Structure formats: structure tokens, C-alpha cells
């Protein structure tokens, strides 16, 4: 007689668990639109703020010509991409592409500031504050109350979560 085998449970990757949690907690269509718009803007503003923190000028970096490319934003990007790489390599590449585009626009803001325009810190701060307020307001549109921890998960994992919808739509594995 054959023994009945217990059903095999699918082991979910941490990234899939994050996505399930986010999908369950953030379902309101208005909030989803706010997330699509304001989550990338939040990261752009945050990156701009971190980018503008003064970085020490080391002689060896100046001699190599790397002093213009290395700043606190570089470290922020490295840590963020490493975190996303551990969760989902494919999605981390998509986010890295977005970060490259955002970096270009931050440098353009630096040129505008140099030519007498508004300070990058001011522009980035306003974008960050408005985006965070919009995301928080969107959170309030959900039927179920969202905890601060769940909101933090949205902020930290949100960029790859947004990209996973695109990957699913075009049927790419992540």
C-alpha cells in the first residue's frame, strides 16, 4: 500500500513575500496611482538630498579624477542596489537603470544651481516632502489601516515592487 505523501509546500522567496504583503495592504486604485507617481519622485528627492551632503575631498581621488563621481549618493546607490540584488537581481537592474536616469537629472539640477537657479537641496527637499505627504495621504485611502512598518516596507521595497508589475505584464521572470 502506498503511503499518502504530504502536499509539497511552495517555498516563497523573500521578495515574493514582500510583494504579497504589499499587494494585500495597498489595493486602493487611487493609492496605486499615487504610488506609481510619487514613489519614484520620493526616491529622486531622497537621492538628491543624499547626493548634496558634502563629501570629503581626498587627494588621491582628486589625482585620479574620481572626486566628481564619488559622493554620499554613490554609497546610498551601492547599498540600495545591493539590497535589491539580494532580493531579485533582474529587478535590481531595472532600478539601477532608473537610478542612472535620476542621477543625470540631479547633475542637471546642479548645473542649474551653478547658473543661479534654485538650490538642489531645496528642490530635492520639496520633492521629497511633497512625495512623502502624497504617499502618506494615499495610505489613508486604504480600507484597512496600514501600520508604519508596512508603510516603511512600501518605501524601502516599493521601487522593485513597482517594477515587478511591469515584468509580470511583459512576462519576464524576476
PDB file of C-alpha atoms in Angstrom:
ATOM      1  CA  UNK A   1       0.000   0.000   0.000  1.00  0.00           C
ATOM      2  CA  UNK A   2       1.250   3.456  -0.891  1.00  0.00           C
ATOM      3  CA  UNK A   3       1.673   5.952   1.850  1.00  0.00           C
ATOM      4  CA  UNK A   4      -0.008   9.236   1.246  1.00  0.00           C
ATOM      5  CA  UNK A   5       2.570  11.952   0.645  1.00  0.00           C
ATOM      6  CA  UNK A   6       2.015  15.285   2.347  1.00  0.00           C
ATOM      7  CA  UNK A   7       1.450  18.102  -0.137  1.00  0.00           C
ATOM      8  CA  UNK A   8       4.618  19.887  -1.142  1.00  0.00           C
ATOM      9  CA  UNK A   9       4.522  23.455   0.031  1.00  0.00           C
ATOM     10  CA  UNK A  10       5.936  26.033  -2.292  1.00  0.00           C
ATOM     11  CA  UNK A  11       8.821  27.903  -0.731  1.00  0.00           C
ATOM     12  CA  UNK A  12       8.441  31.582  -1.425  1.00  0.00           C
ATOM     13  CA  UNK A  13      11.373  33.882  -1.882  1.00  0.00           C
ATOM     14  CA  UNK A  14      11.543  36.878   0.454  1.00  0.00           C
ATOM     15  CA  UNK A  15      10.852  39.194  -2.480  1.00  0.00           C
ATOM     16  CA  UNK A  16       7.617  37.332  -3.261  1.00  0.00           C
ATOM     17  CA  UNK A  17       6.570  37.589   0.385  1.00  0.00           C
ATOM     18  CA  UNK A  18       7.185  41.351   0.305  1.00  0.00           C
ATOM     19  CA  UNK A  19       5.156  41.666  -2.896  1.00  0.00           C
ATOM     20  CA  UNK A  20       2.267  39.611  -1.493  1.00  0.00           C
ATOM     21  CA  UNK A  21       2.234  41.748   1.635  1.00  0.00           C
ATOM     22  CA  UNK A  22       2.328  44.978  -0.369  1.00  0.00           C
ATOM     23  CA  UNK A  23      -0.374  43.733  -2.764  1.00  0.00           C
ATOM     24  CA  UNK A  24      -2.596  42.797   0.182  1.00  0.00           C
ATOM     25  CA  UNK A  25      -2.083  46.078   2.027  1.00  0.00           C
ATOM     26  CA  UNK A  26      -2.154  48.532  -0.878  1.00  0.00           C
ATOM     27  CA  UNK A  27      -5.171  47.780  -3.072  1.00  0.00           C
ATOM     28  CA  UNK A  28      -6.966  51.108  -3.476  1.00  0.00           C
ATOM     29  CA  UNK A  29      -6.771  52.188  -7.159  1.00  0.00           C
ATOM     30  CA  UNK A  30      -6.245  55.859  -6.262  1.00  0.00           C
ATOM     31  CA  UNK A  31      -3.440  54.913  -3.907  1.00  0.00           C
ATOM     32  CA  UNK A  32      -1.823  52.754  -6.622  1.00  0.00           C
ATOM     33  CA  UNK A  33      -1.768  55.752  -8.980  1.00  0.00           C
ATOM     34  CA  UNK A  34      -0.220  57.859  -6.215  1.00  0.00           C
ATOM     35  CA  UNK A  35       2.422  55.167  -5.673  1.00  0.00           C
ATOM     36  CA  UNK A  36       3.281  54.986  -9.377  1.00  0.00           C
ATOM     37  CA  UNK A  37       3.761  58.759  -9.473  1.00  0.00           C
ATOM     38  CA  UNK A  38       5.123  59.655  -6.055  1.00  0.00           C
ATOM     39  CA  UNK A  39       7.287  56.668  -5.086  1.00  0.00           C
ATOM     40  CA  UNK A  40       9.833  57.335  -7.877  1.00  0.00           C
ATOM     41  CA  UNK A  41       9.649  61.067  -7.097  1.00  0.00           C
ATOM     42  CA  UNK A  42      10.303  60.319  -3.424  1.00  0.00           C
ATOM     43  CA  UNK A  43      13.407  58.319  -4.307  1.00  0.00           C
ATOM     44  CA  UNK A  44      14.567  61.035  -6.702  1.00  0.00           C
ATOM     45  CA  UNK A  45      14.213  63.669  -3.988  1.00  0.00           C
ATOM     46  CA  UNK A  46      15.865  61.473  -1.360  1.00  0.00           C
ATOM     47  CA  UNK A  47      18.727  60.702  -3.715  1.00  0.00           C
ATOM     48  CA  UNK A  48      19.149  64.412  -4.409  1.00  0.00           C
ATOM     49  CA  UNK A  49      19.282  65.192  -0.682  1.00  0.00           C
ATOM     50  CA  UNK A  50      21.866  62.490  -0.010  1.00  0.00           C
ATOM     51  CA  UNK A  51      23.825  63.455  -3.131  1.00  0.00           C
ATOM     52  CA  UNK A  52      24.257  67.004  -1.846  1.00  0.00           C
ATOM     53  CA  UNK A  53      25.721  66.075   1.551  1.00  0.00           C
ATOM     54  CA  UNK A  54      29.292  67.383   1.391  1.00  0.00           C
ATOM     55  CA  UNK A  55      31.800  64.604   0.742  1.00  0.00           C
ATOM     56  CA  UNK A  56      35.427  64.923   1.887  1.00  0.00           C
ATOM     57  CA  UNK A  57      37.913  65.710  -0.874  1.00  0.00           C
ATOM     58  CA  UNK A  58      40.703  63.162  -0.669  1.00  0.00           C
ATOM     59  CA  UNK A  59      43.905  63.964  -2.571  1.00  0.00           C
ATOM     60  CA  UNK A  60      44.118  60.543  -4.186  1.00  0.00           C
ATOM     61  CA  UNK A  61      40.552  60.892  -5.513  1.00  0.00           C
ATOM     62  CA  UNK A  62      41.343  64.322  -6.944  1.00  0.00           C
ATOM     63  CA  UNK A  63      44.536  62.990  -8.602  1.00  0.00           C
ATOM     64  CA  UNK A  64      42.573  60.148 -10.187  1.00  0.00           C
ATOM     65  CA  UNK A  65      39.758  62.500 -11.225  1.00  0.00           C
ATOM     66  CA  UNK A  66      37.200  60.500  -9.264  1.00  0.00           C
ATOM     67  CA  UNK A  67      36.276  63.251  -6.824  1.00  0.00           C
ATOM     68  CA  UNK A  68      33.419  64.393  -9.063  1.00  0.00           C
ATOM     69  CA  UNK A  69      31.861  60.917  -9.214  1.00  0.00           C
ATOM     70  CA  UNK A  70      32.165  59.812  -5.616  1.00  0.00           C
ATOM     71  CA  UNK A  71      29.743  61.269  -3.097  1.00  0.00           C
ATOM     72  CA  UNK A  72      27.364  60.044  -0.398  1.00  0.00           C
ATOM     73  CA  UNK A  73      24.802  59.368  -3.102  1.00  0.00           C
ATOM     74  CA  UNK A  74      27.207  56.786  -4.553  1.00  0.00           C
ATOM     75  CA  UNK A  75      27.200  54.902  -1.269  1.00  0.00           C
ATOM     76  CA  UNK A  76      23.406  55.177  -0.985  1.00  0.00           C
ATOM     77  CA  UNK A  77      23.038  53.759  -4.508  1.00  0.00           C
ATOM     78  CA  UNK A  78      25.504  50.945  -3.774  1.00  0.00           C
ATOM     79  CA  UNK A  79      23.702  49.879  -0.584  1.00  0.00           C
ATOM     80  CA  UNK A  80      20.277  50.131  -2.217  1.00  0.00           C
ATOM     81  CA  UNK A  81      21.259  48.114  -5.286  1.00  0.00           C
ATOM     82  CA  UNK A  82      22.995  45.501  -3.130  1.00  0.00           C
ATOM     83  CA  UNK A  83      19.790  45.130  -1.085  1.00  0.00           C
ATOM     84  CA  UNK A  84      17.672  44.828  -4.232  1.00  0.00           C
ATOM     85  CA  UNK A  85      20.213  42.475  -5.821  1.00  0.00           C
ATOM     86  CA  UNK A  86      19.807  40.093  -2.885  1.00  0.00           C
ATOM     87  CA  UNK A  87      16.016  40.199  -3.315  1.00  0.00           C
ATOM     88  CA  UNK A  88      15.803  39.993  -7.111  1.00  0.00           C
ATOM     89  CA  UNK A  89      18.763  40.522  -9.450  1.00  0.00           C
ATOM     90  CA  UNK A  90      16.637  41.227 -12.526  1.00  0.00           C
ATOM     91  CA  UNK A  91      14.504  43.845 -10.785  1.00  0.00           C
ATOM     92  CA  UNK A  92      17.623  45.453  -9.302  1.00  0.00           C
ATOM     93  CA  UNK A  93      18.929  46.066 -12.837  1.00  0.00           C
ATOM     94  CA  UNK A  94      15.710  47.877 -13.735  1.00  0.00           C
ATOM     95  CA  UNK A  95      16.018  50.037 -10.626  1.00  0.00           C
ATOM     96  CA  UNK A  96      19.690  50.686 -11.436  1.00  0.00           C
ATOM     97  CA  UNK A  97      18.642  51.968 -14.863  1.00  0.00           C
ATOM     98  CA  UNK A  98      16.155  54.315 -13.174  1.00  0.00           C
ATOM     99  CA  UNK A  99      18.825  55.467 -10.730  1.00  0.00           C
ATOM    100  CA  UNK A 100      21.104  56.261 -13.671  1.00  0.00           C
ATOM    101  CA  UNK A 101      18.392  58.442 -15.182  1.00  0.00           C
ATOM    102  CA  UNK A 102      17.715  60.103 -11.820  1.00  0.00           C
ATOM    103  CA  UNK A 103      21.445  60.749 -11.361  1.00  0.00           C
ATOM    104  CA  UNK A 104      21.535  62.504 -14.725  1.00  0.00           C
ATOM    105  CA  UNK A 105      18.714  64.823 -13.634  1.00  0.00           C
ATOM    106  CA  UNK A 106      20.361  65.526 -10.276  1.00  0.00           C
ATOM    107  CA  UNK A 107      23.528  66.588 -12.105  1.00  0.00           C
ATOM    108  CA  UNK A 108      21.377  68.806 -14.347  1.00  0.00           C
ATOM    109  CA  UNK A 109      19.917  70.394 -11.207  1.00  0.00           C
ATOM    110  CA  UNK A 110      23.488  71.035 -10.019  1.00  0.00           C
ATOM    111  CA  UNK A 111      24.210  72.862 -13.297  1.00  0.00           C
ATOM    112  CA  UNK A 112      21.028  74.907 -12.900  1.00  0.00           C
ATOM    113  CA  UNK A 113      22.045  75.813  -9.335  1.00  0.00           C
ATOM    114  CA  UNK A 114      25.534  76.781 -10.538  1.00  0.00           C
ATOM    115  CA  UNK A 115      23.970  79.088 -13.130  1.00  0.00           C
ATOM    116  CA  UNK A 116      21.922  80.915 -10.481  1.00  0.00           C
ATOM    117  CA  UNK A 117      18.874  78.649 -10.219  1.00  0.00           C
ATOM    118  CA  UNK A 118      17.351  77.176  -7.084  1.00  0.00           C
ATOM    119  CA  UNK A 119      19.495  75.070  -4.795  1.00  0.00           C
ATOM    120  CA  UNK A 120      19.433  71.320  -5.367  1.00  0.00           C
ATOM    121  CA  UNK A 121      18.830  70.808  -1.642  1.00  0.00           C
ATOM    122  CA  UNK A 122      15.717  72.977  -1.821  1.00  0.00           C
ATOM    123  CA  UNK A 123      14.333  71.284  -4.939  1.00  0.00           C
ATOM    124  CA  UNK A 124      15.105  67.800  -3.597  1.00  0.00           C
ATOM    125  CA  UNK A 125      13.680  68.639  -0.177  1.00  0.00           C
ATOM    126  CA  UNK A 126      10.422  69.923  -1.641  1.00  0.00           C
ATOM    127  CA  UNK A 127      10.084  66.888  -3.938  1.00  0.00           C
ATOM    128  CA  UNK A 128      10.788  64.523  -1.028  1.00  0.00           C
ATOM    129  CA  UNK A 129       8.347  66.246   1.345  1.00  0.00           C
ATOM    130  CA  UNK A 130       5.526  66.508  -1.199  1.00  0.00           C
ATOM    131  CA  UNK A 131       6.018  62.892  -2.324  1.00  0.00           C
ATOM    132  CA  UNK A 132       6.099  61.560   1.217  1.00  0.00           C
ATOM    133  CA  UNK A 133       2.953  63.525   2.086  1.00  0.00           C
ATOM    134  CA  UNK A 134       1.195  62.202  -1.032  1.00  0.00           C
ATOM    135  CA  UNK A 135       2.214  58.612  -0.258  1.00  0.00           C
ATOM    136  CA  UNK A 136       1.029  59.019   3.337  1.00  0.00           C
ATOM    137  CA  UNK A 137      -2.269  60.503   2.122  1.00  0.00           C
ATOM    138  CA  UNK A 138      -2.661  57.632  -0.360  1.00  0.00           C
ATOM    139  CA  UNK A 139      -2.096  55.203   2.501  1.00  0.00           C
ATOM    140  CA  UNK A 140      -5.094  56.715   4.267  1.00  0.00           C
ATOM    141  CA  UNK A 141      -7.297  55.771   1.285  1.00  0.00           C
ATOM    142  CA  UNK A 142      -6.854  52.067   2.005  1.00  0.00           C
ATOM    143  CA  UNK A 143      -9.797  50.213   3.563  1.00  0.00           C
ATOM    144  CA  UNK A 144      -7.547  48.643   6.160  1.00  0.00           C
ATOM    145  CA  UNK A 145      -5.308  50.728   8.403  1.00  0.00           C
ATOM    146  CA  UNK A 146      -1.672  50.445   7.328  1.00  0.00           C
ATOM    147  CA  UNK A 147       0.956  50.365  10.041  1.00  0.00           C
ATOM    148  CA  UNK A 148       4.104  52.451   9.959  1.00  0.00           C
ATOM    149  CA  UNK A 149       6.108  49.240   9.385  1.00  0.00           C
ATOM    150  CA  UNK A 150       4.027  48.363   6.328  1.00  0.00           C
ATOM    151  CA  UNK A 151       4.450  51.922   5.068  1.00  0.00           C
ATOM    152  CA  UNK A 152       8.213  51.624   5.589  1.00  0.00           C
ATOM    153  CA  UNK A 153       8.169  48.382   3.552  1.00  0.00           C
ATOM    154  CA  UNK A 154       6.446  50.311   0.760  1.00  0.00           C
ATOM    155  CA  UNK A 155       9.123  52.991   0.895  1.00  0.00           C
ATOM    156  CA  UNK A 156      12.067  50.573   1.012  1.00  0.00           C
ATOM    157  CA  UNK A 157      10.870  47.795  -1.343  1.00  0.00           C
ATOM    158  CA  UNK A 158       8.457  49.909  -3.382  1.00  0.00           C
ATOM    159  CA  UNK A 159      10.715  50.590  -6.381  1.00  0.00           C
ATOM    160  CA  UNK A 160      11.213  46.898  -7.181  1.00  0.00           C
ATOM    161  CA  UNK A 161       7.559  46.248  -6.331  1.00  0.00           C
ATOM    162  CA  UNK A 162       6.512  48.759  -8.998  1.00  0.00           C
ATOM    163  CA  UNK A 163       8.915  47.186 -11.474  1.00  0.00           C
ATOM    164  CA  UNK A 164       7.556  43.708 -10.772  1.00  0.00           C
ATOM    165  CA  UNK A 165       4.208  44.785 -12.242  1.00  0.00           C
ATOM    166  CA  UNK A 166       5.982  45.765 -15.465  1.00  0.00           C
ATOM    167  CA  UNK A 167       7.912  42.483 -15.529  1.00  0.00           C
ATOM    168  CA  UNK A 168       4.722  40.486 -14.994  1.00  0.00           C
ATOM    169  CA  UNK A 169       2.936  42.447 -17.727  1.00  0.00           C
ATOM    170  CA  UNK A 170       5.642  41.647 -20.298  1.00  0.00           C
ATOM    171  CA  UNK A 171       6.034  38.119 -18.881  1.00  0.00           C
ATOM    172  CA  UNK A 172       9.660  38.412 -17.736  1.00  0.00           C
ATOM    173  CA  UNK A 173      10.883  36.359 -14.829  1.00  0.00           C
ATOM    174  CA  UNK A 174      12.149  38.238 -11.847  1.00  0.00           C
TER     175      UNK A 174
END
